Amino acid sequence: MRMNIDYQQLEKVARDIRVDIIKQTFHANSGHPGGSLSAADIMTVLYFHEMNVDPAEPKKYGRDKFVLSKGHASPVLYATLAHRGYFPTEELSGFRKFGSILQGHPDMKKVPGVEMSTGSLGQGFSSSVGMAIANKLDKNPGRIFALLGDGELQEGIIWEAAMAAAHYKLDNLVAIVDWNGLQIDGKNEEVITVNPVDEKFKSFGFHVIHVDGHSLKEIAEAFEEARAQKGKPTVIVAKTLKGKGVSYMEGKAGWHGKAPSEAEAKQAVEELGGEW
């Protein structure tokens, strides 16, 4: 059991990550702020509490690995990696600009700390299953974490990968579903429903945990529960709010892939408690 979690410090980190999500998308005049903001608390607990990683040795043997399967939410990954120390936060200003290491979707050959290039929905989760199998074969103690969008669950490749994960008893694999209920075209339920998600994953042989995706304590406890599972993979279904922390973005599908104007960005940073 991991003790002494400083939740106040984690809250500060999550706030800084959210502020940098806004700044990245504003300066690039493009990107995906909504689904990045919804995942900020999950990413904070992962990189600042749960995962065994060392930014000074990003390729260290036995490290845990993270895959952003919903690769369009790259602003939250880049902000998290920068604040964790993989590269200077100044790099964030180059997001989506020519010559920058920070492209619209994560590139494992350019960005320190990115373990898998992702973009096509479902591909990242499939890759994470392969990585977990490889670690089992190599007797590598590192664990694999994958963040999925709830709309991404509409991809058939997700369920093929889930079937394989259970078949190979990948207890070194943890999937987290960012369940904000919205995708680019509106509510998931109105596009193509994927419910009941928990029953689907259970039928494939997963251990399923439900959490409030904005409760740092619930998220940390879910990862602790996942660590204790033997012989089966775990999925954490995290209920979140798209655009979390910014009043005019919260619960709005329109902010899936739209950059804020300067006035909107300044308002967002102020609401988040950051500095422009």
CSV table of C-alpha atoms in Angstrom, one decimal:
chain,number,residue,atom,x,y,z
A,1,MET,CA,0.0,0.0,0.0
A,2,ARG,CA,1.3,3.4,-1.0
A,3,MET,CA,1.0,5.9,1.9
A,4,ASN,CA,1.2,9.7,2.5
A,5,ILE,CA,-0.7,11.0,-0.6
A,6,ASP,CA,-0.5,14.8,-0.6
A,7,TYR,CA,-3.9,15.5,-2.2
A,8,GLN,CA,-3.4,19.3,-2.0
A,9,GLN,CA,-0.2,19.0,-4.0
A,10,LEU,CA,-1.9,16.8,-6.5
A,11,GLU,CA,-4.8,19.4,-6.8
A,12,LYS,CA,-2.2,22.0,-7.6
A,13,VAL,CA,-0.6,19.8,-10.2
A,14,ALA,CA,-4.0,19.1,-11.8
A,15,ARG,CA,-4.7,22.9,-11.9
A,16,ASP,CA,-1.4,23.6,-13.6
A,17,ILE,CA,-2.0,20.9,-16.2
A,18,ARG,CA,-5.4,22.3,-17.0
A,19,VAL,CA,-4.0,25.9,-17.3
A,20,ASP,CA,-1.4,24.6,-19.8
A,21,ILE,CA,-4.1,22.7,-21.8
A,22,ILE,CA,-5.9,26.0,-22.3
A,23,LYS,CA,-2.6,27.8,-23.2
A,24,GLN,CA,-1.5,25.1,-25.7
A,25,THR,CA,-4.8,25.1,-27.6
A,26,PHE,CA,-5.1,28.9,-27.6
A,27,HIS,CA,-1.5,29.5,-28.9
A,28,ALA,CA,-1.9,26.7,-31.5
A,29,ASN,CA,-5.5,27.9,-32.4
A,30,SER,CA,-6.4,24.3,-32.6
A,31,GLY,CA,-6.5,21.1,-30.6
A,32,HIS,CA,-8.8,19.3,-28.2
A,33,PRO,CA,-9.4,21.0,-24.9
A,34,GLY,CA,-12.6,19.3,-23.7
A,35,GLY,CA,-11.4,15.8,-23.5
A,36,SER,CA,-8.0,16.9,-22.2
A,37,LEU,CA,-9.6,18.8,-19.3
A,38,SER,CA,-11.8,15.9,-18.4
A,39,ALA,CA,-8.7,13.6,-18.1
A,40,ALA,CA,-6.4,15.9,-16.1
A,41,ASP,CA,-7.1,14.4,-12.6
A,42,ILE,CA,-6.6,10.9,-13.9
A,43,MET,CA,-3.3,11.8,-15.5
A,44,THR,CA,-2.2,13.6,-12.4
A,45,VAL,CA,-2.7,10.6,-10.1
A,46,LEU,CA,-1.1,8.3,-12.7
A,47,TYR,CA,2.1,10.3,-13.2
A,48,PHE,CA,2.5,11.9,-9.7
A,49,HIS,CA,1.5,8.9,-7.6
A,50,GLU,CA,0.8,5.6,-9.2
A,51,MET,CA,3.3,5.0,-12.0
A,52,ASN,CA,6.9,3.8,-11.5
A,53,VAL,CA,8.6,6.2,-13.9
A,54,ASP,CA,11.8,8.3,-13.9
A,55,PRO,CA,12.0,11.3,-16.2
A,56,ALA,CA,15.8,11.3,-15.9
A,57,GLU,CA,15.8,7.8,-17.4
A,58,PRO,CA,12.7,7.6,-19.7
A,59,LYS,CA,13.8,4.2,-21.1
A,60,LYS,CA,14.7,2.6,-17.8
A,61,TYR,CA,14.0,-1.2,-17.7
A,62,GLY,CA,11.1,-2.2,-15.6
A,63,ARG,CA,9.3,1.2,-15.8
A,64,ASP,CA,5.6,1.4,-16.1
A,65,LYS,CA,4.3,2.6,-19.4
A,66,PHE,CA,1.3,4.8,-20.4
A,67,VAL,CA,-0.5,4.8,-23.7
A,68,LEU,CA,-2.9,7.7,-24.6
A,69,SER,CA,-5.3,5.7,-26.7
A,70,LYS,CA,-7.5,8.7,-27.4
A,71,GLY,CA,-4.5,10.4,-29.0
A,72,HIS,CA,-6.3,13.6,-29.9
A,73,ALA,CA,-6.2,14.6,-26.2
A,74,SER,CA,-2.5,15.2,-26.5
A,75,PRO,CA,-2.6,18.5,-24.7
A,76,VAL,CA,-3.2,16.7,-21.3
A,77,LEU,CA,-0.4,14.2,-22.0
A,78,TYR,CA,2.1,16.9,-23.0
A,79,ALA,CA,1.3,19.1,-20.0
A,80,THR,CA,1.6,16.1,-17.7
A,81,LEU,CA,4.9,15.0,-19.1
A,82,ALA,CA,6.3,18.6,-18.9
A,83,HIS,CA,5.3,19.1,-15.3
A,84,ARG,CA,6.6,15.6,-14.4
A,85,GLY,CA,10.0,16.7,-15.8
A,86,TYR,CA,10.3,14.9,-19.2
A,87,PHE,CA,10.9,18.2,-21.0
A,88,PRO,CA,10.8,21.9,-20.2
A,89,THR,CA,7.4,23.4,-19.9
A,90,GLU,CA,8.5,26.1,-22.4
A,91,GLU,CA,8.1,23.4,-25.1
A,92,LEU,CA,4.4,23.5,-24.6
A,93,SER,CA,4.2,26.9,-26.4
A,94,GLY,CA,5.2,25.0,-29.6
A,95,PHE,CA,2.2,22.7,-29.6
A,96,ARG,CA,1.0,21.9,-33.1
A,97,LYS,CA,3.6,24.3,-34.7
A,98,PHE,CA,6.0,23.4,-37.5
A,99,GLY,CA,9.3,22.0,-36.1
A,100,SER,CA,8.0,21.4,-32.6
A,101,ILE,CA,8.3,18.0,-31.0
A,102,LEU,CA,4.6,18.4,-29.8
A,103,GLN,CA,2.5,17.5,-32.8
A,104,GLY,CA,-1.3,17.2,-32.7
A,105,HIS,CA,-1.0,13.5,-31.9
A,106,PRO,CA,1.7,12.0,-29.7
A,107,ASP,CA,4.9,10.9,-31.5
A,108,MET,CA,7.0,8.3,-29.6
A,109,LYS,CA,10.1,9.1,-31.7
A,110,LYS,CA,10.1,12.8,-30.8
A,111,VAL,CA,8.6,13.3,-27.4
A,112,PRO,CA,10.4,12.0,-24.3
A,113,GLY,CA,8.1,9.9,-22.2
A,114,VAL,CA,5.7,9.0,-25.0
A,115,GLU,CA,5.7,5.2,-25.2
A,116,MET,CA,3.4,4.8,-28.2
A,117,SER,CA,2.4,7.0,-31.2
A,118,THR,CA,-1.4,7.2,-31.2
A,119,GLY,CA,-4.2,8.8,-33.1
A,120,SER,CA,-6.4,6.3,-34.9
A,121,LEU,CA,-9.0,5.4,-32.2
A,122,GLY,CA,-8.6,2.0,-30.7
A,123,GLN,CA,-5.1,1.5,-31.9
A,124,GLY,CA,-3.5,2.7,-28.7
A,125,PHE,CA,-5.4,0.2,-26.5
A,126,SER,CA,-4.5,-2.7,-28.9
A,127,SER,CA,-0.9,-1.6,-28.6
A,128,SER,CA,-1.1,-1.5,-24.8
A,129,VAL,CA,-2.3,-5.1,-24.8
A,130,GLY,CA,0.6,-6.1,-27.0
A,131,MET,CA,3.0,-4.3,-24.6
A,132,ALA,CA,1.5,-6.1,-21.6
A,133,ILE,CA,1.9,-9.5,-23.3
A,134,ALA,CA,5.6,-8.6,-24.2
A,135,ASN,CA,6.3,-7.7,-20.5
A,136,LYS,CA,4.8,-11.0,-19.4
A,137,LEU,CA,6.9,-13.0,-21.9
A,138,ASP,CA,10.0,-11.0,-20.9
A,139,LYS,CA,9.2,-11.3,-17.1
A,140,ASN,CA,9.4,-7.5,-17.1
A,141,PRO,CA,7.8,-6.1,-13.9
A,142,GLY,CA,6.6,-2.9,-15.6
A,143,ARG,CA,2.9,-2.4,-15.8
A,144,ILE,CA,0.9,-0.9,-18.7
A,145,PHE,CA,-1.7,1.8,-18.4
A,146,ALA,CA,-4.0,3.0,-21.2
A,147,LEU,CA,-6.4,5.9,-21.3
A,148,LEU,CA,-9.5,5.4,-23.5
A,149,GLY,CA,-12.2,7.8,-24.5
A,150,ASP,CA,-15.8,6.6,-24.0
A,151,GLY,CA,-16.6,7.4,-27.6
A,152,GLU,CA,-13.6,5.4,-28.6
A,153,LEU,CA,-15.3,2.3,-27.2
A,154,GLN,CA,-17.4,2.3,-30.4
A,155,GLU,CA,-14.4,1.0,-32.3
A,156,GLY,CA,-14.5,-2.8,-32.8
A,157,ILE,CA,-10.7,-3.1,-32.3
A,158,ILE,CA,-11.2,-2.2,-28.7
A,159,TRP,CA,-13.2,-5.4,-28.0
A,160,GLU,CA,-10.8,-7.6,-30.0
A,161,ALA,CA,-8.0,-6.2,-27.8
A,162,ALA,CA,-10.1,-6.7,-24.6
A,163,MET,CA,-10.7,-10.3,-25.6
A,164,ALA,CA,-7.0,-10.9,-26.0
A,165,ALA,CA,-6.2,-9.1,-22.7
A,166,ALA,CA,-8.5,-11.4,-20.7
A,167,HIS,CA,-7.4,-14.6,-22.6
A,168,TYR,CA,-3.7,-13.9,-21.7
A,169,LYS,CA,-4.6,-13.0,-18.1
A,170,LEU,CA,-2.9,-9.6,-18.3
A,171,ASP,CA,-3.0,-8.5,-14.7
A,172,ASN,CA,-0.2,-6.1,-15.6
A,173,LEU,CA,-2.7,-4.1,-17.7
A,174,VAL,CA,-5.0,-1.3,-16.5
A,175,ALA,CA,-7.4,0.5,-18.8
A,176,ILE,CA,-9.0,3.7,-17.8
A,177,VAL,CA,-12.1,5.0,-19.6
A,178,ASP,CA,-12.6,8.7,-19.5
A,179,TRP,CA,-16.3,8.6,-19.3
A,180,ASN,CA,-17.5,12.2,-20.1
A,181,GLY,CA,-20.5,11.1,-22.2
A,182,LEU,CA,-19.7,13.3,-25.2
A,183,GLN,CA,-18.0,12.9,-28.5
A,184,ILE,CA,-17.4,15.2,-31.4
A,185,ASP,CA,-21.0,14.8,-32.8
A,186,GLY,CA,-22.8,15.1,-29.4
A,187,LYS,CA,-23.9,12.7,-26.7
A,188,ASN,CA,-22.5,9.1,-27.0
A,189,GLU,CA,-25.9,7.7,-26.3
A,190,GLU,CA,-27.3,9.5,-29.4
A,191,VAL,CA,-24.4,8.6,-31.7
A,192,ILE,CA,-24.0,4.9,-30.9
A,193,THR,CA,-24.6,3.6,-27.4
A,194,VAL,CA,-21.9,1.5,-25.8
A,195,ASN,CA,-23.7,0.8,-22.6
A,196,PRO,CA,-23.6,-1.2,-20.4
A,197,VAL,CA,-19.9,-0.7,-20.5
A,198,ASP,CA,-19.2,-2.4,-17.2
A,199,GLU,CA,-21.1,-5.6,-18.2
A,200,LYS,CA,-19.3,-5.7,-21.5
A,201,PHE,CA,-15.9,-5.6,-19.9
A,202,LYS,CA,-16.9,-8.1,-17.3
A,203,SER,CA,-18.1,-10.5,-20.0
A,204,PHE,CA,-14.7,-10.2,-21.6
A,205,GLY,CA,-13.1,-11.2,-18.2
A,206,PHE,CA,-12.0,-7.8,-16.8
A,207,HIS,CA,-12.1,-6.6,-13.2
A,208,VAL,CA,-14.2,-3.5,-13.3
A,209,ILE,CA,-14.0,-0.4,-11.0
A,210,HIS,CA,-16.2,2.7,-11.1
A,211,VAL,CA,-14.9,6.0,-9.8
A,212,ASP,CA,-15.6,9.7,-9.8
A,213,GLY,CA,-12.9,10.8,-12.3
A,214,HIS,CA,-12.4,14.1,-10.6
A,215,SER,CA,-11.9,12.6,-7.1
A,216,LEU,CA,-8.1,12.3,-6.7
A,217,LYS,CA,-8.7,10.0,-3.7
A,218,GLU,CA,-11.1,7.7,-5.5
A,219,ILE,CA,-8.7,7.5,-8.5
A,220,ALA,CA,-5.8,6.6,-6.2
A,221,GLU,CA,-7.8,4.0,-4.4
A,222,ALA,CA,-8.9,2.5,-7.7
A,223,PHE,CA,-5.3,2.1,-8.9
A,224,GLU,CA,-4.5,0.5,-5.5
A,225,GLU,CA,-7.3,-2.0,-6.1
A,226,ALA,CA,-6.1,-2.7,-9.6
A,227,ARG,CA,-2.6,-3.5,-8.3
A,228,ALA,CA,-4.1,-6.2,-6.1
A,229,GLN,CA,-5.8,-8.0,-9.0
A,230,LYS,CA,-4.3,-11.3,-10.1
A,231,GLY,CA,-5.0,-13.3,-13.2
A,232,LYS,CA,-7.2,-10.7,-15.0
A,233,PRO,CA,-6.9,-7.2,-16.5
A,234,THR,CA,-8.6,-4.2,-14.8
A,235,VAL,CA,-10.7,-1.4,-16.3
A,236,ILE,CA,-11.5,1.7,-14.4
A,237,VAL,CA,-14.6,3.5,-15.6
A,238,ALA,CA,-14.0,7.1,-14.5
A,239,LYS,CA,-17.1,9.4,-14.6
A,240,THR,CA,-15.8,12.8,-15.8
A,241,LEU,CA,-17.1,16.1,-17.1
A,242,LYS,CA,-16.0,17.3,-20.5
A,243,GLY,CA,-14.2,20.7,-20.2
A,244,LYS,CA,-13.9,20.2,-16.4
A,245,GLY,CA,-12.9,23.5,-14.6
A,246,VAL,CA,-13.9,26.0,-17.3
A,247,SER,CA,-17.5,27.2,-17.0
A,248,TYR,CA,-18.3,27.7,-20.6
A,249,MET,CA,-16.7,24.4,-21.7
A,250,GLU,CA,-18.2,22.1,-19.1
A,251,GLY,CA,-20.6,19.5,-20.6
A,252,LYS,CA,-20.4,21.1,-24.1
A,253,ALA,CA,-19.6,18.7,-27.1
A,254,GLY,CA,-18.7,21.8,-29.1
A,255,TRP,CA,-15.4,22.1,-27.2
A,256,HIS,CA,-14.3,18.6,-28.3
A,257,GLY,CA,-11.9,20.0,-30.9
A,258,LYS,CA,-12.1,23.8,-30.8
A,259,ALA,CA,-9.5,26.4,-29.5
A,260,PRO,CA,-10.6,29.2,-27.3
A,261,SER,CA,-10.2,32.8,-28.4
A,262,GLU,CA,-7.9,35.1,-26.4
A,263,ALA,CA,-10.7,36.4,-24.3
A,264,GLU,CA,-12.0,32.9,-23.7
A,265,ALA,CA,-8.6,31.6,-22.8
A,266,LYS,CA,-7.9,34.4,-20.3
A,267,GLN,CA,-11.3,33.7,-18.7
A,268,ALA,CA,-10.5,30.0,-18.5
A,269,VAL,CA,-7.1,30.6,-16.9
A,270,GLU,CA,-8.6,32.9,-14.4
A,271,GLU,CA,-11.4,30.5,-13.5
A,272,LEU,CA,-8.8,27.7,-13.0
A,273,GLY,CA,-6.7,29.9,-10.7
A,274,GLY,CA,-3.7,30.2,-12.9
A,275,GLU,CA,-1.7,33.1,-14.3
A,276,TRP,CA,-1.9,34.3,-17.9
